[in-house]
mmCIF file of C-alpha atoms and ligand atoms in Angstrom:
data_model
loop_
_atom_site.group_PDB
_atom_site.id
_atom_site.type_symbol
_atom_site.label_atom_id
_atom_site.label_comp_id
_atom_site.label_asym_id
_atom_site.label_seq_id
_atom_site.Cartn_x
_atom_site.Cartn_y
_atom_site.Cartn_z
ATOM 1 C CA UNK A 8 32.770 11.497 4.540
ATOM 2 C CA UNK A 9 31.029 9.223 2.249
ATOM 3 C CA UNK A 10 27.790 10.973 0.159
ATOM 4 C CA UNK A 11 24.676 9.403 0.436
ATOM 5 C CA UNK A 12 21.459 10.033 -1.682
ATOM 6 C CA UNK A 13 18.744 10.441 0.516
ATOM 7 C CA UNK A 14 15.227 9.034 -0.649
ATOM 8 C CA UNK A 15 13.894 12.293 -1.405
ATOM 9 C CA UNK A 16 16.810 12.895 -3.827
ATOM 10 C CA UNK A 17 16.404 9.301 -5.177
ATOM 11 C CA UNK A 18 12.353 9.793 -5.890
ATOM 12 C CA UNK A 19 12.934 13.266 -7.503
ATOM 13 C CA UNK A 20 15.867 12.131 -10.051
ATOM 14 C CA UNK A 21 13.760 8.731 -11.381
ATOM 15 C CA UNK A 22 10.646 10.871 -11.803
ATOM 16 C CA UNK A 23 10.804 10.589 -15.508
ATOM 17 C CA UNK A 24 10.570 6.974 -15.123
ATOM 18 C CA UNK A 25 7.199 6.798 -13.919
ATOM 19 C CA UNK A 26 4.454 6.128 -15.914
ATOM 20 C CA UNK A 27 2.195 9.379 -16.379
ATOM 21 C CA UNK A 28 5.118 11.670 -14.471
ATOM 22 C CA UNK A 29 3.528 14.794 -13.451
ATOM 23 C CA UNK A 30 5.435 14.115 -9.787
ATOM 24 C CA UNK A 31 1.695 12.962 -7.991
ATOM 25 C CA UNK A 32 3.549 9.042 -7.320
ATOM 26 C CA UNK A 33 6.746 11.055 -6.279
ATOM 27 C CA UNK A 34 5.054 12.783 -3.872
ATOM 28 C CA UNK A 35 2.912 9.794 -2.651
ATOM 29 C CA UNK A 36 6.219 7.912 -2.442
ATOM 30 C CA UNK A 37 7.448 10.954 -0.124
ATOM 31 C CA UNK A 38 4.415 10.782 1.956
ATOM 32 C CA UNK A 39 5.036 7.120 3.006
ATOM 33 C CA UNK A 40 8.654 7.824 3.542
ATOM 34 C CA UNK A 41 7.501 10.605 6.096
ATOM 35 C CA UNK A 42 4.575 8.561 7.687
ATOM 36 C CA UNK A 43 7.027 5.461 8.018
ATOM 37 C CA UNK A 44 9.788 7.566 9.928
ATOM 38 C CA UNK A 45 7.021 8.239 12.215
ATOM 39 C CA UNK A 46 5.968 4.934 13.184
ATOM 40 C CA UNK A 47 9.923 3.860 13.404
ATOM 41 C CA UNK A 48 10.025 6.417 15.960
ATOM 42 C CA UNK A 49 7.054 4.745 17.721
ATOM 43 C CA UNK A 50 7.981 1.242 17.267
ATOM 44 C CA UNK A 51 11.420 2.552 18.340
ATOM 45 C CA UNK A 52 9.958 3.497 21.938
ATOM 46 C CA UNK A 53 7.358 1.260 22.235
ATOM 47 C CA UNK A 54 8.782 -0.312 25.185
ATOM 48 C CA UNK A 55 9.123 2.630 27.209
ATOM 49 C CA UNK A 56 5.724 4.446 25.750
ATOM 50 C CA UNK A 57 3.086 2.215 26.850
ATOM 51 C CA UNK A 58 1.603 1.590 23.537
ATOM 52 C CA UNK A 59 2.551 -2.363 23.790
ATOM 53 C CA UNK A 60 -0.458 -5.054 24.642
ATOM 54 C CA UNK A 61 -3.395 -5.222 23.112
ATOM 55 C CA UNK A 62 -5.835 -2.522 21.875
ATOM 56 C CA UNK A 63 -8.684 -4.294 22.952
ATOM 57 C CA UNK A 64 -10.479 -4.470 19.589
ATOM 58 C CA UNK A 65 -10.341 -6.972 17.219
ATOM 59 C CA UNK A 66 -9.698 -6.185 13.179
ATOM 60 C CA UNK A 67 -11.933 -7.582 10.602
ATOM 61 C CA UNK A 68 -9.629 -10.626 10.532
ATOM 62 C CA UNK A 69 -11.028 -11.195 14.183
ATOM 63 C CA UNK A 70 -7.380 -10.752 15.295
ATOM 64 C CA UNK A 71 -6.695 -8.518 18.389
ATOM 65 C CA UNK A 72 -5.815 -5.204 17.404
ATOM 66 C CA UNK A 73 -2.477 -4.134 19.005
ATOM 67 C CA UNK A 74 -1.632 -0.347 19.959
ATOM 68 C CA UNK A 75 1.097 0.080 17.629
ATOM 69 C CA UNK A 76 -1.340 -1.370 14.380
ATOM 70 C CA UNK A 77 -3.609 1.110 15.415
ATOM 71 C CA UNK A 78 -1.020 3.756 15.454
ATOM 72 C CA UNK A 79 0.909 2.538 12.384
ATOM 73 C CA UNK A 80 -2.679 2.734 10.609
ATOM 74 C CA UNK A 81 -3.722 6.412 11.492
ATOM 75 C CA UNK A 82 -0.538 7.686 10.769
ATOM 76 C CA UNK A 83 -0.042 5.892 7.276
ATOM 77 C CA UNK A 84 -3.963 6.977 6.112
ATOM 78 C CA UNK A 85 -3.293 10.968 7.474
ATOM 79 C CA UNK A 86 0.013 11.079 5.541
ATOM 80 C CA UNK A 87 -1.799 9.705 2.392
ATOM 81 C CA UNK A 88 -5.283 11.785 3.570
ATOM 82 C CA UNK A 89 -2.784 14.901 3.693
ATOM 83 C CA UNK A 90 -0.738 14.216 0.107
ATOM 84 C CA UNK A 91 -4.060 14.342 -1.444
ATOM 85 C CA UNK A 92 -2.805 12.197 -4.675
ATOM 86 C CA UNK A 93 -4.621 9.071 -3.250
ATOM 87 C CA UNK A 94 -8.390 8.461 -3.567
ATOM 88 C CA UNK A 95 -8.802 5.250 -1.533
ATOM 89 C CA UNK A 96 -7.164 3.541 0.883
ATOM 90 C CA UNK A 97 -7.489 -0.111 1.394
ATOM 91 C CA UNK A 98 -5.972 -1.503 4.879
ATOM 92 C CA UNK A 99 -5.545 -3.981 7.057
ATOM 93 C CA UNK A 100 -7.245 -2.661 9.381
ATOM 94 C CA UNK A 101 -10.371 -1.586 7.886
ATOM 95 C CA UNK A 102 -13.126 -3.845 6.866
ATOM 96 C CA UNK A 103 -13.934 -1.463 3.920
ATOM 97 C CA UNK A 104 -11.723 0.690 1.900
ATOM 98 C CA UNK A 105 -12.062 4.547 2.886
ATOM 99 C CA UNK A 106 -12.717 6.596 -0.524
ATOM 100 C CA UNK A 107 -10.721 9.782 0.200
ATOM 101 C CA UNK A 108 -13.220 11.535 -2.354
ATOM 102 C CA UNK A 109 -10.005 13.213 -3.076
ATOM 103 C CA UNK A 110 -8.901 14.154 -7.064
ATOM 104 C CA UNK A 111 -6.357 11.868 -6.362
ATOM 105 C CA UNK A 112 -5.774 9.239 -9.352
ATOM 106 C CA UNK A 113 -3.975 6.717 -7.098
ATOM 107 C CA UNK A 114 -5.071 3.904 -4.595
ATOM 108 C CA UNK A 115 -2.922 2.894 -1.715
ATOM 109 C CA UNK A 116 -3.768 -0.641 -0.334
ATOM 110 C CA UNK A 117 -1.620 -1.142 2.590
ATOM 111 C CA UNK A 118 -0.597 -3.371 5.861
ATOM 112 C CA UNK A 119 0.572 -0.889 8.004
ATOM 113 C CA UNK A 120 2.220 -3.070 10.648
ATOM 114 C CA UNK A 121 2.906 -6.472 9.788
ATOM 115 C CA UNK A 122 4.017 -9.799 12.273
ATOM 116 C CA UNK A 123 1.778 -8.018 14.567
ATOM 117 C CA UNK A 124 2.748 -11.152 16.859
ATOM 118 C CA UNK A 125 6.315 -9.803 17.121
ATOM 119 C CA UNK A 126 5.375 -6.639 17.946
ATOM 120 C CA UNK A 127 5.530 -7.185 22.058
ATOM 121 C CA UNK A 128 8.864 -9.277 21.768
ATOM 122 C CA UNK A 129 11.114 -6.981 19.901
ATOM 123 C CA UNK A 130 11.679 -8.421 17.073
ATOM 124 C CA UNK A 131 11.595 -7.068 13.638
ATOM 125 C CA UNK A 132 8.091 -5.605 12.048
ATOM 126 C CA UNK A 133 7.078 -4.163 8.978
ATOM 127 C CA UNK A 134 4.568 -2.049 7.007
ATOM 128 C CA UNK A 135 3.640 -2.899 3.128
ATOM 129 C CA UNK A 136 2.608 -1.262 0.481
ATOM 130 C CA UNK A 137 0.371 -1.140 -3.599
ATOM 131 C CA UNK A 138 -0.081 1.387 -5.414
ATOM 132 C CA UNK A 139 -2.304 1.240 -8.838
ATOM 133 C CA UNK A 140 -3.552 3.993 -11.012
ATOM 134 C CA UNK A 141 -7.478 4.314 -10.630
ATOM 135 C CA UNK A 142 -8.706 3.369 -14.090
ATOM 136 C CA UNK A 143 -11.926 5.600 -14.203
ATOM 137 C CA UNK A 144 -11.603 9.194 -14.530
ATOM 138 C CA UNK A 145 -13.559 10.730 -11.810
ATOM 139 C CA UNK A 146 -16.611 10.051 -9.971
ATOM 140 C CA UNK A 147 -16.212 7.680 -7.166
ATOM 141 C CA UNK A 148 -14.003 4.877 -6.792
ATOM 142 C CA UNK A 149 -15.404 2.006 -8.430
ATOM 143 C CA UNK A 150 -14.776 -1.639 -7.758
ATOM 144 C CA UNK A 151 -13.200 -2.241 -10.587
ATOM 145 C CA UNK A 152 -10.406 0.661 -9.788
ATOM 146 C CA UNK A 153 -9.753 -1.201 -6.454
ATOM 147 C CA UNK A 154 -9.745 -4.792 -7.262
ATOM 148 C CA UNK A 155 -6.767 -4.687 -9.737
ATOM 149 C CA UNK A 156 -4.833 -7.593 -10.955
ATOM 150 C CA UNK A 157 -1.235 -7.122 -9.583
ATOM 151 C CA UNK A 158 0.494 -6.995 -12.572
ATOM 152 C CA UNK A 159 -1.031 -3.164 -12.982
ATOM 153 C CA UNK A 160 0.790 -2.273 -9.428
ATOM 154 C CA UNK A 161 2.443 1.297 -10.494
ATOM 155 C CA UNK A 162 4.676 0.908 -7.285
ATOM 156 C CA UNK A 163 5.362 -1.102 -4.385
ATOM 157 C CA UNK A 164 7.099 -1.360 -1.080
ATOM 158 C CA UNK A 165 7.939 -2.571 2.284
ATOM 159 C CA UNK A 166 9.759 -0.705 5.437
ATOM 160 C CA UNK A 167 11.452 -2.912 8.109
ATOM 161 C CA UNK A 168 11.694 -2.000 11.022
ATOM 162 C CA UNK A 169 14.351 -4.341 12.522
ATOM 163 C CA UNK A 170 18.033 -3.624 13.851
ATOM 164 C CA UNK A 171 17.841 -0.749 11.056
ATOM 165 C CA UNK A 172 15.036 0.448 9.598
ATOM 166 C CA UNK A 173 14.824 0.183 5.424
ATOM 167 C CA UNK A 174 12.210 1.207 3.266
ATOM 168 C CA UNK A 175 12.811 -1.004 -0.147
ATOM 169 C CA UNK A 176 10.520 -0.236 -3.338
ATOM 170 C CA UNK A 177 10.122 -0.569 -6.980
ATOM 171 C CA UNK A 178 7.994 1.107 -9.814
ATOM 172 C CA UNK A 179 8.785 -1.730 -12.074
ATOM 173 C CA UNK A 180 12.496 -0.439 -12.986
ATOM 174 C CA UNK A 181 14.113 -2.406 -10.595
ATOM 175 C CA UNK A 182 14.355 -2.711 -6.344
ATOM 176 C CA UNK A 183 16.115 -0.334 -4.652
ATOM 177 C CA UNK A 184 16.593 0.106 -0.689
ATOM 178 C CA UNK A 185 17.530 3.140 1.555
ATOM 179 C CA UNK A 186 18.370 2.631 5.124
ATOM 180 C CA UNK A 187 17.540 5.497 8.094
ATOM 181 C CA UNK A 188 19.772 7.199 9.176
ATOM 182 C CA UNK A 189 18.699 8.498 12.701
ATOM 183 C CA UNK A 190 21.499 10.913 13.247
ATOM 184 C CA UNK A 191 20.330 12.640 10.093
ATOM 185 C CA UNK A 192 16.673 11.570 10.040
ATOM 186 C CA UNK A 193 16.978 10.519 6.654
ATOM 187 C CA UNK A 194 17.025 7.073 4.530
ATOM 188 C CA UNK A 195 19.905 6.772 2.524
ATOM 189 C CA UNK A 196 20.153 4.475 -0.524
ATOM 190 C CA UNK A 197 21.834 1.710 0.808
ATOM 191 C CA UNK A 198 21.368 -1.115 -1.534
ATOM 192 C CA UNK A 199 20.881 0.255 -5.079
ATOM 193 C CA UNK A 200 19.236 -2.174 -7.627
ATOM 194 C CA UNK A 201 18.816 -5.176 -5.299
ATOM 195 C CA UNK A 202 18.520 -8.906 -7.051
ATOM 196 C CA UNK A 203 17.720 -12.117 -5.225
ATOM 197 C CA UNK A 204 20.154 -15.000 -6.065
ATOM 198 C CA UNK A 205 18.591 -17.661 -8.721
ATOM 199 C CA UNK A 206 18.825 -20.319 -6.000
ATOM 200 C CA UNK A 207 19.479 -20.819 -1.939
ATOM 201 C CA UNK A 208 19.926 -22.744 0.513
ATOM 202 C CA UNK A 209 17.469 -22.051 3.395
ATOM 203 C CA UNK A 210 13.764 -22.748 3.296
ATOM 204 C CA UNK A 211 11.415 -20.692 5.804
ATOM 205 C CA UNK A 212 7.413 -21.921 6.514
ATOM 206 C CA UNK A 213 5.747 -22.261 9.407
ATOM 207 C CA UNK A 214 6.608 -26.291 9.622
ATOM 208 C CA UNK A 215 4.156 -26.468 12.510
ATOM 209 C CA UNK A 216 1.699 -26.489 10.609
ATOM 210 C CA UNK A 217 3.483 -29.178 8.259
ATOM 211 C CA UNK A 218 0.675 -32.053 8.942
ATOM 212 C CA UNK A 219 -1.752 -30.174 7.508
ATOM 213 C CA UNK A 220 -0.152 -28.878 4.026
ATOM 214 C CA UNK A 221 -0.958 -29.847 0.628
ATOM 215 C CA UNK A 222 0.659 -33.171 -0.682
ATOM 216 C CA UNK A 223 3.437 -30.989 -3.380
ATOM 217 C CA UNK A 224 4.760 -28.592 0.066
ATOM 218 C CA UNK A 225 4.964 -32.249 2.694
ATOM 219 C CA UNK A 226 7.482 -32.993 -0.725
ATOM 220 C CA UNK A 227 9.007 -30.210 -1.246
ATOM 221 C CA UNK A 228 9.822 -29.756 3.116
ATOM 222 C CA UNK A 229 11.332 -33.564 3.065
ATOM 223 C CA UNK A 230 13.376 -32.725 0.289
ATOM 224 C CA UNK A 231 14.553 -29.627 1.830
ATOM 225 C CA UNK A 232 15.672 -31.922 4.931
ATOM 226 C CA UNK A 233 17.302 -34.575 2.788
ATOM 227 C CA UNK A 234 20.715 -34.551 2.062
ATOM 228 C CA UNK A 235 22.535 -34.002 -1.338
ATOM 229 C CA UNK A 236 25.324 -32.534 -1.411
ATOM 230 C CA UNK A 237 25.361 -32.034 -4.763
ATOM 231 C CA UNK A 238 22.062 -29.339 -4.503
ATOM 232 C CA UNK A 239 23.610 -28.175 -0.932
ATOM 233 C CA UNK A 240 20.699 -30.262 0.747
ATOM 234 C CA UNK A 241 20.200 -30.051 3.477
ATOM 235 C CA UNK A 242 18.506 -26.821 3.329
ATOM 236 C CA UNK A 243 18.803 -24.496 6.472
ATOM 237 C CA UNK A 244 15.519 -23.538 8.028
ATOM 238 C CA UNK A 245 14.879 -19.644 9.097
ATOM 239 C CA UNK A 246 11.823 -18.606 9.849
ATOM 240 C CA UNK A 247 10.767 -14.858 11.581
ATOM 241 C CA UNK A 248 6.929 -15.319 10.931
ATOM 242 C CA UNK A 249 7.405 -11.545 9.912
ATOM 243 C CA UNK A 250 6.814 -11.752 6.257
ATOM 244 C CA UNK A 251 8.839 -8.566 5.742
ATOM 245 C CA UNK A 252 11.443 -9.478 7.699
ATOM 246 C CA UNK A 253 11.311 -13.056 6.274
ATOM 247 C CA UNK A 254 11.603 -12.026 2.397
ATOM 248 C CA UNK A 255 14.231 -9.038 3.208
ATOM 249 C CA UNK A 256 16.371 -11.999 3.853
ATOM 250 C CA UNK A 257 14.916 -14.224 1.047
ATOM 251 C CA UNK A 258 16.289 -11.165 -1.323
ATOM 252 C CA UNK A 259 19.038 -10.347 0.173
ATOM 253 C CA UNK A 260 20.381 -14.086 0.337
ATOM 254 C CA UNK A 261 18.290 -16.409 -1.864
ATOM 255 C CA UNK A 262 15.753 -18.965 -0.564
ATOM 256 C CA UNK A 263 12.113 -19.642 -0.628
ATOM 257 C CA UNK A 264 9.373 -18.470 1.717
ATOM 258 C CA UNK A 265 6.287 -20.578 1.772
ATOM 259 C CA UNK A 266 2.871 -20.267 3.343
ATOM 260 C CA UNK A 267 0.550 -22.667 1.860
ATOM 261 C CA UNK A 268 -2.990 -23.324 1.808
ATOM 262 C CA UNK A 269 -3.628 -26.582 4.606
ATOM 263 C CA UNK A 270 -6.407 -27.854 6.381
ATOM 264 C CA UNK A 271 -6.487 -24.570 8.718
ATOM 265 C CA UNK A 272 -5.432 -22.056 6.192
ATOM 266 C CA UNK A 273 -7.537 -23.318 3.045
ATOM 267 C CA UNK A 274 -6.802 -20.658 0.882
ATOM 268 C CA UNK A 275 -3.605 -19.778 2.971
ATOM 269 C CA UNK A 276 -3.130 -16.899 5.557
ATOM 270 C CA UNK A 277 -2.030 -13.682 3.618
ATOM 271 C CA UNK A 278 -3.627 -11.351 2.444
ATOM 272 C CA UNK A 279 -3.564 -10.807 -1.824
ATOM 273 C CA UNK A 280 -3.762 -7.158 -1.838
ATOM 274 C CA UNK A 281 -1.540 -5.806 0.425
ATOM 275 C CA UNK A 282 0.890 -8.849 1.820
ATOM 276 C CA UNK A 283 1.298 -10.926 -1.588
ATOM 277 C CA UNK A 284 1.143 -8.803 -4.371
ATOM 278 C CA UNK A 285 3.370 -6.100 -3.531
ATOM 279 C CA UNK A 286 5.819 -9.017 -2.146
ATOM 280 C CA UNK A 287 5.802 -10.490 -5.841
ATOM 281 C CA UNK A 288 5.564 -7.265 -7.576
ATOM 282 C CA UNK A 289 9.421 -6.678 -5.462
ATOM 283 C CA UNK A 290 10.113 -9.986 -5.834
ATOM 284 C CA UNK A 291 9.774 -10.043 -9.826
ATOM 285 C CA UNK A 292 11.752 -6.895 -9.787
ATOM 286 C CA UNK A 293 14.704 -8.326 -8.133
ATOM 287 C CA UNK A 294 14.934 -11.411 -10.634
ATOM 288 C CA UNK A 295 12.993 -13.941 -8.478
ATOM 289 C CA UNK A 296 9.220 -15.774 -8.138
ATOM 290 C CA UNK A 297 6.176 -15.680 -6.813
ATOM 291 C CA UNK A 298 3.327 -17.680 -7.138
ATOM 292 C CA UNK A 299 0.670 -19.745 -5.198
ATOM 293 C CA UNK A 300 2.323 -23.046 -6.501
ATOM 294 C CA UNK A 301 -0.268 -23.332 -9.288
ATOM 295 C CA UNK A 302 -0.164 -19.698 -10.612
ATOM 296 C CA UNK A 303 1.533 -16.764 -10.895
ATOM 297 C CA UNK A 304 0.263 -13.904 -8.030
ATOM 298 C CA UNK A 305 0.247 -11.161 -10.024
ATOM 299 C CA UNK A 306 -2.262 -12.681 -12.237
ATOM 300 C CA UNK A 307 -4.494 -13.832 -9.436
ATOM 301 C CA UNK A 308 -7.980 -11.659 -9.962
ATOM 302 C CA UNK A 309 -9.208 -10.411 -6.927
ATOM 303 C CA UNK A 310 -12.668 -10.470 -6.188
ATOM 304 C CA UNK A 311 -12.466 -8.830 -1.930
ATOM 305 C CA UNK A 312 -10.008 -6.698 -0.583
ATOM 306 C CA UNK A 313 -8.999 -8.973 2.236
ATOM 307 C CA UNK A 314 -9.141 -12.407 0.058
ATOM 308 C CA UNK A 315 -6.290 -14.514 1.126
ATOM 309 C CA UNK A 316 -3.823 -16.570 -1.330
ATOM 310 C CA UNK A 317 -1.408 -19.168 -0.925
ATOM 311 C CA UNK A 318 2.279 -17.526 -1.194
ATOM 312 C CA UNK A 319 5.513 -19.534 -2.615
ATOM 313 C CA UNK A 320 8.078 -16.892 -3.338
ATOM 314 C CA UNK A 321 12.224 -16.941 -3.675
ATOM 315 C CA UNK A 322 14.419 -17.648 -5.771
ATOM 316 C CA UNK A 323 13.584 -18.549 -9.071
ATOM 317 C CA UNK A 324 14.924 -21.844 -9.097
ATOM 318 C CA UNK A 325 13.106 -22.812 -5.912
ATOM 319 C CA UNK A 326 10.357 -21.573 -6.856
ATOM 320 C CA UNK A 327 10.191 -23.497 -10.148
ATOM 321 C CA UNK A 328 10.595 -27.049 -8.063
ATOM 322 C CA UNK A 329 7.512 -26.011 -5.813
ATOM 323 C CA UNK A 330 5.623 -25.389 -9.034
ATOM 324 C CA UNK A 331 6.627 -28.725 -10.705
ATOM 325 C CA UNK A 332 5.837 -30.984 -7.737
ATOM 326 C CA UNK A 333 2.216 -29.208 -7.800
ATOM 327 C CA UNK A 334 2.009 -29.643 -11.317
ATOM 328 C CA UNK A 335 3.192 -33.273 -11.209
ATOM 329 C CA UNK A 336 0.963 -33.969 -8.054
ATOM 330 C CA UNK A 337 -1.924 -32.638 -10.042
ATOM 331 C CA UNK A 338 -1.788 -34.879 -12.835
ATOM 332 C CA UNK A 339 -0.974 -37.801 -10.875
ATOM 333 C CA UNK A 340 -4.471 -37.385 -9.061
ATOM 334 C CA UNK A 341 -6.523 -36.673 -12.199
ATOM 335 C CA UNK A 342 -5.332 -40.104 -13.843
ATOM 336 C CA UNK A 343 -6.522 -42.173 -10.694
HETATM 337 P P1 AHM B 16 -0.587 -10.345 10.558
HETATM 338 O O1 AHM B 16 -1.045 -9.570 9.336
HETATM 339 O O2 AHM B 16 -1.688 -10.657 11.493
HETATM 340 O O3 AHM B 16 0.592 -9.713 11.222
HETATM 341 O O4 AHM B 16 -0.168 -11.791 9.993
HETATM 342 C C1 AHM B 16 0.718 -11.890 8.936
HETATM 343 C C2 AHM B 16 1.976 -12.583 9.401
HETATM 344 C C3 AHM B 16 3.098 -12.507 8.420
HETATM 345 O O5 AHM B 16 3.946 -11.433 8.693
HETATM 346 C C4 AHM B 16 3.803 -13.802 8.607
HETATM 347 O O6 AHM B 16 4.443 -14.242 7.430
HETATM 348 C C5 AHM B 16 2.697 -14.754 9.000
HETATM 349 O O7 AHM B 16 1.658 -13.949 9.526
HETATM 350 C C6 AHM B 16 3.094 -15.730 10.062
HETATM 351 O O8 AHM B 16 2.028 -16.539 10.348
HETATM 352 P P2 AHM B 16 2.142 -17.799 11.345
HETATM 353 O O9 AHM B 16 2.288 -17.217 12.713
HETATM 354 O O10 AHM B 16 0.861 -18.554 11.143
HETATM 355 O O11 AHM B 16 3.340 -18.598 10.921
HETATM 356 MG MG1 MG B 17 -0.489 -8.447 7.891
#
């Protein structure tokens, strides 16, 4: 029989390569495996359990709450509530942050159930994850502590919850992903030390929307369509409208996902703290790019917990063409 490591195993050998190791991330990294075995259970049954449809409430996005954000969200903050290593939890789901009041020294800021429009058509969801170091000492969490530049992220993750359910993270040493294992109950380190290929061949945006984009991403989606066989052009399109499931192919197979800001979206639709950066914190990690076509998104300063960003991420190479058409754009409309 072939030996897996579990995740548990996994978090407790590469302890001494987190910053400040005294085991607290370990253990905060456990919780979240726990809590997201949970809701995989629940999103598992959902069908059968009555929790699909909506909630009836609407989140501070003024999108319908569904049943299974709801549970995703109570389950995620008890785990964390119960680890007692985090002192504030930004999500989704809540307008403002809830301060734990906890010794903790780290803050969560988390989705808990993304492509909440899948969720009632069975196709594949996922929760995501930040974790930074509080910078002040004690007291009570201060703004400053919260609204963190990405590039301090101490961890970051997604779980998917598709035709198997991973849990992929990095603490800035590299990606790795474990896969459940129902018969066992356990995830198993599946894809050890994952990197995205430098370039691809499939693009994946919401091209619905494509009147409406910015002048560089119209360019970039006609050049995707034209053919060169040279570059592998045409490009093929693939797009979930699950951002987790969306970039766990990106990774896995090289491409770029883009959602731009457009008439409707002006500063795009996701979320900074808890869809982009810990997308381009993995993203980094795995040798590829993220930025909002202008600049990079782990630099971006955030100013509100829910602020929303533009999001061009991939492979490097793809990345890199987005960037140069929005660069070139740019200067060709400051010299007329
Ligand atoms: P949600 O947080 O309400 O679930 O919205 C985020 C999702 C992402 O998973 C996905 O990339 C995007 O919205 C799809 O948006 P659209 O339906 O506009 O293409
Ligand atoms: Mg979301």
């Amino acid at each position: 029989m072939m030996e897996f490591k579990t995740l548990g195993q996994f978090i407790i050998e590469k302890q001494e390569e987190f910053p400040f190791a005294k085991g607290e991330l370990s253990r905060l990294l456990r919780d979240i495996g726990i809590a997201a075995k949970v809701v995989n259970r629940e999103v598992n049954k959902a069908g059968l359990a009555e929790i699909l449809g909506p909630y009836g409430q609407f989140n501070v996005q003024g999108e319908e709450q569904q049943k299974l954000d709801v549970l995703a969200d109570k389950e995620f903050i008890s785990a964390l509530k119960r680890g007692g290593e985090c002192c504030y939890i930004a999500s989704e789901e809540h307008e403002e942050g809830l301060d734990l009041s906890s010794e903790g020294k780290y803050i969560v800021c988390i989705d808990p159930l993304d492509g909440s429009s899948n969720i009632d058509v069975n196709i594949s969801i996922g929760t995501i994850f930040s974790i930074y170091r509080r910078k002040s000492s004690s007291g009570r969490v201060s703004e400053e502590d919260v609204l963190q530049q990405g590039v301090h992220q101490v961890a970051a993750g997604y779980v998917l919850y598709g035709s198997s359910t991973m849990l992929v993270y990095t603490t800035g040493h590299g990606v790795n992903g474990f896969t459940l294992d129902p018969s066992i109950g356990e995830f198993c380190l599946s894809h050890p030390m994952m990197r995205i290929p430098e370039n691809g061949n499939t693009y994946s945006i919401n091209q619905g929307n494509f009147i409406n984009f910015p002048p560089a991403i119209k360019e970039y989606v006609k050049m995707c369509q034209e053919e060169n066989l040279e570059s592998g052009r045409p490009y093929s399109l693939r797009y979930i409208g699950s951002l987790v499931a969306d970039l766990h192919r990106t990774i896995l197979k090289g491409g770029i996902f883009m959602y731009p800001e457009s008439v409707r979206h002006r500063k795009g639709k996701l979320r900074l703290m808890y869809e982009c950066n810990p997308m381009a914190f993995i993203l980094e990690q795995a040798g590829g790019r993220a930025s909002t076509g202008k600049e990079r998104i782990l630099e971006i300063q955030p100013d509100e917990l829910h602020q929303r960003t533009p999001l061009v991420i991939g492979s490097s190479a793809m990345v890199l063409v987005v960037e140069k058409l929005y660069a070139d754009i740019g200067k060709i409309a400051q010299s007329t």
